[in-house]
C-alpha cells in the first residue's frame, strides 16, 4: 500500500450569503488556490471528484456541471452524492488502486440560493410513512435529541453550551460565518424548533467551496507542498428507515470512527490524536458523536462541553467553531473539517493554532434524515 | 429532464428564480400493499418477522435489512399497544412555517415488534417518559383510505 496525502488545499471562507458569485466562480477560486498550493496544473491531474446533490443545486444531472470550474474538461470526472469526506475516501481508493496518482476533490454549498430547504429535506423522507405528517424534517433531530438525552442523561444545558463554545471559537476563525458571543440562557430561551431541540441549536446554513489535491506518496515527494497524510478513512450508513434505526445512538459514528482508528492503528484516541472536528449540525450531535467515537463514556460528554464553555480548558474539539459557528455547508461540511485539520497540522491556523498538533480526526454526518457518517485521521508525519 | 421555469428578471446582483415542478408515483410493493390493505380494511398493523434476527418489522417488509432473509411468508398483525421510546413537540410545518398548534410525535415500539413506528402522539406532556404505555387509535372504518394517517394517533 502506498501512503496517500493531501498536498494542496483551497477554500472560500464560509459566508452567510454570496450573491456576487456563482457556485462556479466560488469553486474556481478555491481550485486556483489549491493548485497553486500544491504547485500543480489541473492538466497533470488524473481524476476529479465532486460531492454534490442535484436537489441542493436545483439542477438535475448536476454531475454534468462540474468539470469546467476545476479545469477538468476532457478529463475523467465523477460526482459522489455524499458528504465531502466520502469524496476524500474515493480519492484515496483511486490512488491506492493504482488507477491514479493525483486526484482532485471538490465540494461546495450555495445554500443561500435554496429557497425551500426544509421542504426539500422533507422529500428525503419516506413518501408513504413520514411525508404525510407534513411536518418540519427537523422533527427527526428533535426525536433523536430526546432519545439521546433520555438514554445518556446528558442535559439540555450541556447541548446549549456547545452552541456557546463553538460560536465563540468561530470568532477566531476567519473562515467561519457565525462567530459571536451568546449564553446558555439565550440558547435555551430561543424558539423551540422540535422540542427539546431549539432554533439556536441548529447550525445555520452558509455558502462556500473547498478543493483539495490528493497524491500518492511517490507523487507527493515530487511536489513542493508539505503533505498531510491520510492515515485512516472509513464511512458507513445505519438503516435508512426511521423505523429500524437505533434511536439515540449514533451507530454510524461509532463504526466509522472505529474503522478510521483501526486503519491508523490508534488504540487510545484521546492520547494519540491532538484535535477533533466532529459534526455538530445540531448541538446535541456534538455530545452524541463524542460519546459514539469513544472519546467520552456515555453521559460524560456534556460535562466536558459545559466545562470548556465556562473557561479556558483543554478541549481540542471543533477548534474551527464547527457547523454551529462556521455554518452548515451541506455536502461540503466534511471538507471544511479537513480544511481545519490541514491548517492546524501545517501550523497555519493563526489565532486558534493548537500547539504541537501532529494528528487530527474528523467525523462528518450527512444530516437528517440520514444515518450516514464518515471519519478520517490525518497526520503531519 | 424536468423543465426549470424562469420567471423573474435580474435583481441587483443578478439571480433568477426558478422551480422544479416534480411529480412521482411511489409503488407500495407487495409488503406495503398488504400493510395498507390491513390498515384500511381491519384497522390493524401488519408486521414482518425475521426468525434468524429475532426482529419484528412494523410496517411489514419483504426482506430483512439485517440478515437479508426473504420475509414474504412471515406477515402477521401485531398488537396496537406498545411503549413510547422517544417523543418531540414539532413547531414547524414541512416548509418551515411556525404551526399555530405544535404537534407531538412519538416513536413507539408495538408489542411483538422490534422497530419503532413514528406517529402523532396525544399524551399529556407531564406523563411523557420512556417506556410509557401507549395505544394506537384508528380512524373509523368509513374514513380509512389506505394511508398511514388511517392510524389517527397514539394515546
Ligand atoms: Zn434477519
Coordinates of C-alpha atoms and ligand atoms in Angstrom, one line a residue:
Chain A
X1 CA 0.0 0.0 0.0
X2 CA 1.2 3.5 -0.8
X3 CA 0.7 6.3 1.6
X4 CA -1.8 9.0 0.4
X5 CA -1.5 12.7 1.3
X6 CA -3.4 15.9 0.9
X7 CA -0.8 18.1 -0.9
X8 CA -2.9 21.1 -1.8
X9 CA -5.9 23.0 -0.4
X10 CA -8.0 25.9 -1.4
X11 CA -11.2 27.2 0.1
X12 CA -13.6 30.2 0.2
X13 CA -14.3 31.3 3.7
X14 CA -17.9 30.3 4.7
X15 CA -20.3 33.2 4.3
X16 CA -24.0 33.7 5.1
X17 CA -24.8 34.8 1.5
X18 CA -22.7 35.1 -1.7
X19 CA -24.9 37.0 -4.1
X20 CA -21.9 38.3 -6.0
X21 CA -20.5 34.9 -7.0
X22 CA -21.9 31.9 -8.9
X23 CA -21.1 28.5 -7.4
X24 CA -18.8 28.0 -10.4
X25 CA -16.8 31.1 -9.6
X26 CA -16.5 30.1 -5.9
X27 CA -15.3 26.7 -6.9
X28 CA -12.9 28.2 -9.4
X29 CA -11.4 30.5 -6.7
X30 CA -10.9 27.5 -4.4
X31 CA -9.4 25.4 -7.2
X32 CA -6.9 28.1 -8.3
X33 CA -5.8 28.4 -4.7
X34 CA -5.5 24.6 -4.2
X35 CA -3.5 24.1 -7.4
X36 CA -1.1 26.9 -6.5
X37 CA -0.8 25.5 -3.0
X38 CA 0.2 22.1 -4.5
X39 CA 2.3 23.6 -7.3
X40 CA 0.4 21.7 -10.0
X41 CA -1.6 22.4 -13.1
X42 CA -5.1 20.7 -13.5
X43 CA -3.6 19.2 -16.7
X44 CA -1.5 16.9 -14.5
X45 CA -4.5 15.6 -12.5
X46 CA -5.6 12.0 -13.3
X47 CA -9.1 12.2 -11.9
X48 CA -11.6 14.8 -10.5
X49 CA -14.4 14.2 -8.0
X50 CA -17.3 16.5 -7.0
X51 CA -19.5 15.8 -4.0
X52 CA -22.9 17.3 -4.7
X53 CA -26.7 16.6 -4.6
X54 CA -28.9 17.5 -7.5
X55 CA -31.8 19.0 -5.5
X56 CA -29.4 21.2 -3.4
X57 CA -28.1 22.5 -6.7
X58 CA -31.6 23.0 -8.2
X59 CA -30.3 21.3 -11.3
X60 CA -30.9 17.7 -12.4
X61 CA -28.0 15.6 -13.6
X62 CA -25.7 18.1 -11.8
X63 CA -22.7 16.0 -12.4
X64 CA -22.6 17.3 -15.9
X65 CA -22.0 20.8 -14.5
X66 CA -18.8 20.1 -12.6
X67 CA -15.7 19.9 -14.9
X68 CA -15.1 23.5 -16.1
X69 CA -14.6 25.3 -12.8
X70 CA -12.0 22.7 -11.9
X71 CA -10.1 22.7 -15.1
X72 CA -11.4 19.1 -15.7
X73 CA -12.8 19.4 -19.2
X74 CA -11.5 16.5 -21.3
X75 CA -10.6 14.6 -18.1
X76 CA -12.1 11.7 -16.1
X77 CA -14.5 13.2 -13.6
X78 CA -17.4 11.9 -11.5
X79 CA -19.8 13.1 -8.8
X80 CA -20.4 11.4 -5.5
X81 CA -23.8 12.1 -4.0
X82 CA -22.4 12.3 -0.4
X83 CA -20.5 14.3 2.1
X84 CA -17.0 15.6 1.1
X85 CA -15.3 13.1 3.4
X86 CA -16.6 10.3 1.3
X87 CA -15.2 12.1 -1.7
X88 CA -11.8 12.1 0.1
X89 CA -12.3 8.3 0.6
X90 CA -12.9 7.9 -3.2
X91 CA -9.7 9.9 -3.9
X92 CA -7.8 7.6 -1.5
X93 CA -9.2 4.5 -3.2
X94 CA -8.4 5.7 -6.7
X95 CA -4.8 6.2 -5.6
X96 CA -4.5 3.0 -3.6
X97 CA -5.8 1.0 -6.5
X98 CA -3.1 2.4 -8.7
X99 CA -5.6 3.9 -11.1
X100 CA -4.4 7.5 -10.3
X101 CA -1.5 9.3 -8.7
X102 CA -3.0 12.7 -8.4
X103 CA -6.7 13.3 -7.6
X104 CA -8.7 16.5 -7.0
X105 CA -11.9 16.6 -4.9
X106 CA -14.3 19.4 -4.6
X107 CA -17.5 20.2 -2.5
X108 CA -19.4 23.4 -2.3
X109 CA -22.5 24.9 -0.8
X110 CA -24.7 27.6 -2.3
X111 CA -27.3 27.1 0.5
X112 CA -28.4 30.8 0.3
X113 CA -29.8 30.0 -3.2
X114 CA -32.1 27.2 -1.8
X115 CA -35.4 29.0 -1.1
X116 CA -37.2 25.9 0.2
X117 CA -34.6 23.8 2.1
X118 CA -37.0 22.4 4.7
X119 CA -39.4 21.3 2.0
X120 CA -36.5 19.8 0.0
X121 CA -35.3 17.8 3.0
X122 CA -38.9 16.6 3.6
X123 CA -38.6 14.9 0.1
X124 CA -35.7 12.8 1.6
X125 CA -38.3 11.2 3.9
X126 CA -40.4 8.1 3.2
X127 CA -43.2 9.2 0.9
X128 CA -45.8 6.8 2.5
X129 CA -44.8 6.7 6.1
X130 CA -43.4 10.0 7.0
X131 CA -44.2 12.8 4.5
X132 CA -47.9 12.6 5.2
X133 CA -47.4 14.3 8.6
X134 CA -46.4 17.4 6.7
X135 CA -44.0 18.4 9.5
X136 CA -40.6 20.0 9.5
X137 CA -37.8 17.4 8.8
X138 CA -36.1 18.7 12.0
X139 CA -38.5 16.6 13.9
X140 CA -36.1 13.7 13.3
X141 CA -33.4 15.6 15.2
X142 CA -35.9 16.6 17.9
X143 CA -36.9 13.0 18.4
X144 CA -33.3 11.8 18.4
X145 CA -32.2 14.5 20.8
X146 CA -35.0 13.4 23.2
X147 CA -33.8 9.8 22.9
X148 CA -30.2 10.7 23.3
X149 CA -30.7 12.9 26.4
X150 CA -33.0 10.3 28.0
X151 CA -30.6 7.4 27.4
X152 CA -27.3 9.2 28.2
X153 CA -28.6 11.6 31.0
X154 CA -26.8 14.5 29.3
X155 CA -28.6 17.8 29.8
X156 CA -30.2 20.5 27.6
X157 CA -27.8 23.0 29.3
X158 CA -24.8 21.0 28.0
X159 CA -26.2 21.0 24.5
X160 CA -26.7 24.8 24.7
X161 CA -23.1 25.1 26.0
X162 CA -21.9 23.5 22.7
X163 CA -23.5 26.4 20.8
X164 CA -21.9 29.0 23.1
X165 CA -18.4 27.3 22.8
X166 CA -18.5 26.8 19.1
X167 CA -19.8 30.2 18.2
X168 CA -17.1 31.7 20.5
X169 CA -14.4 29.7 18.7
X170 CA -15.7 30.6 15.3
X171 CA -14.9 34.2 16.3
X172 CA -11.3 33.3 15.9
X173 CA -11.8 31.6 12.6
X174 CA -11.8 33.9 9.6
X175 CA -13.4 31.1 7.5
X176 CA -16.4 30.9 9.9
X177 CA -19.7 32.8 9.2
X178 CA -21.4 32.7 12.6
X179 CA -18.8 33.6 15.2
X180 CA -20.1 35.6 18.2
X181 CA -21.0 35.6 21.8
X182 CA -24.1 34.0 23.2
X183 CA -25.0 32.5 26.6
X184 CA -26.5 29.1 27.6
X185 CA -29.6 31.0 28.9
X186 CA -30.1 32.8 25.5
X187 CA -29.8 29.5 23.6
X188 CA -32.3 27.8 26.0
X189 CA -34.7 30.7 25.5
X190 CA -34.5 30.6 21.7
X191 CA -37.7 29.4 19.9
X192 CA -38.4 25.7 20.0
X193 CA -37.9 24.0 16.7
X194 CA -38.9 20.5 17.6
X195 CA -38.7 20.3 21.4
X196 CA -36.3 19.7 23.1
X197 CA -34.4 21.0 20.0
X198 CA -34.3 24.8 19.9
X199 CA -33.8 27.2 16.9
X200 CA -30.3 28.3 18.2
X201 CA -29.1 24.7 18.4
X202 CA -29.4 24.1 14.6
X203 CA -26.5 25.2 12.5
X204 CA -27.5 28.0 10.2
X205 CA -26.6 27.4 6.5
X206 CA -23.6 29.0 4.8
X207 CA -22.1 29.2 1.3
X208 CA -18.6 28.2 0.4
X209 CA -16.3 25.9 -1.6
X210 CA -13.3 23.6 -0.8
X211 CA -10.9 22.0 -3.3
X212 CA -8.3 19.5 -2.1
X213 CA -5.4 17.9 -4.1
X214 CA -4.6 14.4 -3.1
X215 CA -1.5 12.4 -4.2
X216 CA 0.3 9.1 -3.8
X217 CA 3.5 9.2 -1.7
X218 CA 5.6 8.9 -4.8
X219 CA 3.8 11.8 -6.5
X220 CA 3.8 13.9 -3.2
X221 CA 7.6 13.6 -3.0
X222 CA 7.9 15.4 -6.3
X223 CA 5.6 18.3 -5.2
X224 CA 6.6 21.5 -3.4
X225 CA 3.9 21.4 -0.7
X226 CA 4.0 19.9 2.8
X227 CA 2.0 16.7 2.6
X228 CA -0.6 15.9 5.3
X229 CA -1.1 12.1 5.3
X230 CA -4.4 10.3 5.3
X231 CA -3.8 7.6 8.0
X232 CA -7.3 6.4 8.3
X233 CA -10.6 6.7 6.4
X234 CA -13.9 5.0 6.8
X235 CA -17.6 5.6 6.1
X236 CA -20.8 3.7 6.9
X237 CA -24.6 4.0 6.9
X238 CA -27.0 2.7 9.5
X239 CA -30.6 1.8 8.5
X240 CA -32.1 4.5 6.2
X241 CA -35.5 3.7 7.7
X242 CA -36.7 5.8 10.7
X243 CA -38.4 2.6 11.9
X244 CA -35.5 0.3 12.3
X245 CA -32.5 2.6 13.2
X246 CA -31.1 2.8 16.7
X247 CA -32.7 5.9 18.1
X248 CA -30.4 7.9 20.4
X249 CA -27.2 6.1 19.4
X250 CA -25.0 7.3 16.5
X251 CA -24.0 3.8 15.4
X252 CA -22.7 5.2 12.1
X253 CA -20.3 7.5 14.0
X254 CA -19.1 4.7 16.3
X255 CA -18.4 2.4 13.4
X256 CA -16.9 5.0 11.0
X257 CA -14.6 6.2 13.8
X258 CA -13.6 2.7 14.8
X259 CA -12.8 1.9 11.1
X260 CA -10.6 5.0 10.8
X261 CA -8.8 4.5 14.1
X262 CA -8.2 0.8 13.3
X263 CA -6.6 1.7 9.9
X264 CA -4.5 4.4 11.6
X265 CA -3.5 1.9 14.3
X266 CA -4.8 4.2 17.0
X267 CA -6.0 2.5 20.2
X268 CA -6.3 5.5 22.5
X269 CA -7.7 8.4 20.5
X270 CA -7.6 10.8 23.5
X271 CA -3.9 10.4 23.9
X272 CA -2.9 9.7 20.3
X273 CA -4.9 12.4 18.5
X274 CA -4.3 16.1 19.1
X275 CA -7.5 17.6 17.7
X276 CA -11.0 16.6 16.7
X277 CA -13.5 18.0 14.3
X278 CA -16.8 16.2 15.0
X279 CA -20.1 17.0 13.3
X280 CA -22.4 19.4 15.3
X281 CA -25.1 20.1 12.7
X282 CA -27.3 20.2 15.8
X283 CA -25.8 21.0 19.2
X284 CA -26.7 17.6 20.8
X285 CA -24.9 15.9 17.9
X286 CA -21.5 17.1 19.2
X287 CA -22.1 15.3 22.5
X288 CA -23.6 12.2 20.9
X289 CA -20.8 12.0 18.4
X290 CA -18.1 12.5 21.1
X291 CA -19.5 9.6 23.0
X292 CA -20.1 7.4 20.0
X293 CA -16.4 7.8 18.8
X294 CA -15.3 6.7 22.3
X295 CA -13.8 10.0 23.4
X296 CA -16.1 10.1 26.4
X297 CA -18.1 7.5 28.2
X298 CA -21.9 7.6 27.8
X299 CA -23.3 10.6 29.6
X300 CA -19.9 12.3 30.2
X301 CA -19.5 14.5 27.0
X302 CA -22.0 17.1 28.3
X303 CA -19.9 17.8 31.4
X304 CA -16.8 18.3 29.3
X305 CA -18.6 20.7 26.9
X306 CA -20.0 22.7 29.9
X307 CA -16.6 23.0 31.5
X308 CA -15.0 24.1 28.2
X309 CA -17.7 26.7 27.7
X310 CA -17.1 28.2 31.1
X311 CA -13.5 28.9 30.9
X312 CA -10.1 28.1 29.4
X313 CA -10.0 24.3 29.3
X314 CA -8.0 22.0 27.1
X315 CA -10.8 20.8 24.9
X316 CA -9.5 20.3 21.4
X317 CA -12.9 19.6 19.8
X318 CA -14.2 21.8 17.0
X319 CA -11.5 24.5 17.3
X320 CA -12.8 25.8 14.0
X321 CA -16.2 26.5 15.5
X322 CA -17.8 23.5 13.9
X323 CA -21.0 23.7 12.0
X324 CA -22.7 25.8 14.7
X325 CA -20.0 28.5 14.3
X326 CA -18.8 28.0 10.7
X327 CA -22.2 27.3 9.2
X328 CA -23.9 24.2 7.7
X329 CA -22.2 23.8 4.3
X330 CA -24.3 20.8 3.2
X331 CA -22.2 18.3 1.3
X332 CA -19.1 20.5 1.9
X333 CA -19.3 20.0 5.7
X334 CA -16.7 17.3 5.8
X335 CA -14.2 19.1 3.6
X336 CA -14.4 22.2 5.8
X337 CA -13.4 19.9 8.7
X338 CA -10.5 18.7 6.6
X339 CA -9.6 22.4 6.0
X340 CA -9.3 22.9 9.8
X341 CA -7.2 19.8 10.3
X342 CA -4.8 20.6 7.5
X343 CA -4.3 24.2 8.6
X344 CA -3.7 23.0 12.2
X345 CA -1.3 20.3 11.2
X346 CA 0.6 22.6 9.0
X347 CA 0.8 25.2 11.8
X348 CA -1.2 27.7 9.7
X349 CA -4.3 28.1 12.0
X350 CA -3.5 31.6 13.2
X351 CA -5.1 32.7 16.5
X352 CA -6.6 29.3 17.1
X353 CA -3.4 27.3 16.4
X354 CA -3.1 24.3 18.7
X355 CA 0.5 23.8 19.9
X356 CA 2.1 20.5 18.8
X357 CA -0.7 19.4 16.6
X358 CA 0.5 16.3 14.9
X359 CA -2.6 14.3 14.3
X360 CA -6.2 15.2 13.8
X361 CA -9.5 13.4 13.4
X362 CA -12.7 14.4 11.6
X363 CA -16.2 12.9 11.7
X364 CA -18.9 14.1 9.4
X365 CA -22.6 13.3 9.3
X366 CA -24.9 14.0 6.3
X367 CA -27.8 15.5 8.3
X368 CA -31.4 14.5 8.7
X369 CA -32.9 12.1 7.9
X370 CA -29.7 10.2 7.2
X371 CA -27.6 7.8 9.4
X372 CA -24.5 8.2 7.2
X373 CA -21.2 9.2 8.6
X374 CA -17.6 9.3 7.5
X375 CA -14.4 9.6 9.5
X376 CA -10.7 10.4 8.7
X377 CA -7.4 10.5 10.6
X378 CA -4.9 12.9 9.2
X379 CA -1.2 13.2 10.3
X380 CA 1.6 15.6 9.8
X381 CA 4.3 12.8 9.8
Chain B
X1 CA -35.0 16.4 -17.5
X2 CA -37.7 18.4 -15.8
X3 CA -38.2 21.9 -17.1
X4 CA -37.0 24.8 -15.0
X5 CA -39.4 27.7 -15.1
X6 CA -37.7 31.0 -15.2
X7 CA -40.0 33.7 -14.1
X8 CA -38.1 36.6 -12.6
X9 CA -35.7 39.1 -14.1
X10 CA -32.3 40.1 -12.8
X11 CA -32.1 41.7 -9.3
X12 CA -29.2 43.8 -8.0
X13 CA -26.5 41.1 -8.1
X14 CA -28.3 39.1 -10.7
X15 CA -30.2 35.9 -10.0
X16 CA -33.1 34.1 -11.5
X17 CA -35.9 32.4 -9.5
X18 CA -36.8 29.0 -10.8
X19 CA -38.6 25.9 -9.7
X20 CA -38.6 22.2 -10.4
X21 CA -42.2 21.0 -10.7
X22 CA -41.7 17.3 -9.9
X23 CA -44.3 14.7 -9.5
X24 CA -43.9 11.0 -8.9
X25 CA -45.7 7.8 -8.2
X26 CA -44.3 5.7 -5.3
X27 CA -45.0 2.0 -5.6
X28 CA -46.1 0.5 -2.3
X29 CA -44.9 -3.0 -3.3
X30 CA -46.1 -6.3 -2.0
X31 CA -45.4 -5.7 1.7
X32 CA -46.6 -2.1 1.5
X33 CA -49.9 -3.1 -0.2
X34 CA -50.6 -5.7 2.5
X35 CA -49.8 -3.3 5.3
X36 CA -52.0 -0.6 4.0
X37 CA -54.8 -3.0 3.0
X38 CA -54.9 -4.5 6.5
X39 CA -54.8 -1.0 8.0
X40 CA -57.7 0.2 5.8
X41 CA -59.9 -2.9 5.9
X42 CA -59.3 -4.1 9.5
X43 CA -57.8 -1.2 11.4
X44 CA -54.8 -3.3 12.3
X45 CA -51.0 -3.1 12.0
X46 CA -49.1 -5.7 9.9
X47 CA -45.6 -6.7 10.7
X48 CA -43.0 -9.0 9.2
X49 CA -40.7 -11.2 11.3
X50 CA -37.2 -12.4 10.9
X51 CA -36.6 -15.6 12.8
X52 CA -32.9 -15.5 12.4
X53 CA -32.5 -12.0 13.8
X54 CA -35.5 -12.3 16.2
X55 CA -36.6 -9.0 14.8
X56 CA -40.1 -7.8 14.0
X57 CA -40.6 -5.0 11.5
X58 CA -43.7 -2.8 11.5
X59 CA -44.7 -1.9 8.8
X60 CA -44.3 -5.3 7.2
X61 CA -41.3 -5.6 4.8
X62 CA -40.4 -8.2 2.1
X63 CA -36.9 -8.7 3.3
X64 CA -34.7 -8.3 6.4
X65 CA -32.3 -5.4 6.3
X66 CA -30.1 -7.1 8.9
X67 CA -29.5 -10.6 7.5
X68 CA -31.1 -10.2 4.0
X69 CA -33.6 -13.0 4.5
X70 CA -36.8 -13.2 2.5
X71 CA -39.6 -12.2 4.9
X72 CA -42.6 -12.5 2.4
X73 CA -44.1 -15.5 4.2
X74 CA -43.9 -14.0 7.7
X75 CA -46.5 -11.3 7.7
X76 CA -48.8 -11.1 10.7
X77 CA -50.6 -8.4 12.7
X78 CA -49.1 -7.0 15.9
X79 CA -50.7 -5.5 18.9
X80 CA -51.9 -1.9 18.6
X81 CA -50.4 -1.3 22.1
X82 CA -46.8 -0.6 22.9
X83 CA -44.3 1.6 24.7
X84 CA -43.0 5.0 24.0
X85 CA -39.3 5.2 23.1
X86 CA -38.9 8.9 22.3
X87 CA -41.0 12.0 21.6
X88 CA -40.8 15.6 20.3
X89 CA -43.0 18.6 20.0
X90 CA -42.7 19.8 16.5
X91 CA -43.3 23.6 16.0
X92 CA -42.9 23.9 12.2
X93 CA -44.6 22.6 9.2
X94 CA -42.7 21.0 6.3
X95 CA -42.0 24.4 4.7
X96 CA -40.5 25.8 8.0
X97 CA -43.6 27.9 8.8
X98 CA -44.5 28.0 12.5
X99 CA -47.5 25.9 13.3
X100 CA -50.4 27.6 15.1
X101 CA -50.7 24.5 17.2
X102 CA -47.5 22.4 17.7
X103 CA -47.7 18.7 17.0
X104 CA -46.3 15.9 19.3
X105 CA -44.7 12.9 17.6
X106 CA -43.6 9.7 19.2
X107 CA -41.5 6.7 18.4
X108 CA -43.5 3.7 19.6
X109 CA -42.4 0.0 19.9
X110 CA -45.5 -2.1 19.5
X111 CA -45.8 -5.3 21.5
X112 CA -44.5 -8.1 19.3
X113 CA -42.3 -5.8 17.2
X114 CA -38.7 -4.6 17.5
X115 CA -38.8 -1.5 15.3
X116 CA -40.3 1.9 16.2
X117 CA -43.3 3.3 14.5
X118 CA -43.3 7.1 14.2
X119 CA -46.7 8.8 14.6
X120 CA -48.7 11.6 16.1
X121 CA -48.8 11.4 19.9
X122 CA -51.6 12.7 22.2
X123 CA -50.3 12.1 25.7
X124 CA -50.4 14.8 28.4
X125 CA -46.9 16.3 28.5
X126 CA -46.5 15.6 32.2
X127 CA -47.0 11.9 31.5
X128 CA -44.3 11.6 28.9
X129 CA -41.5 9.2 29.8
X130 CA -39.5 6.5 28.1
X131 CA -41.4 3.2 28.4
X132 CA -44.9 4.8 28.9
X133 CA -47.7 2.5 27.7
X134 CA -49.5 3.9 24.6
X135 CA -52.2 2.5 22.3
X136 CA -53.0 3.2 18.6
X137 CA -56.3 5.0 17.8
X138 CA -57.6 4.3 14.3
X139 CA -59.9 6.4 12.3
X140 CA -63.5 4.9 11.8
X141 CA -63.6 2.3 9.0
X142 CA -65.6 4.6 6.7
X143 CA -62.9 7.3 6.9
X144 CA -59.9 5.0 6.2
X145 CA -58.3 5.2 2.8
X146 CA -55.2 3.1 3.0
X147 CA -52.8 5.8 4.3
X148 CA -50.5 5.9 7.4
X149 CA -53.0 8.6 8.6
X150 CA -55.7 5.9 8.9
X151 CA -53.9 5.5 12.2
X152 CA -55.1 8.7 13.9
X153 CA -52.6 8.8 16.7
X154 CA -51.1 7.1 19.8
X155 CA -52.5 8.0 23.2
Ligands
LIG1 ZN1 -32.8 -11.0 9.7

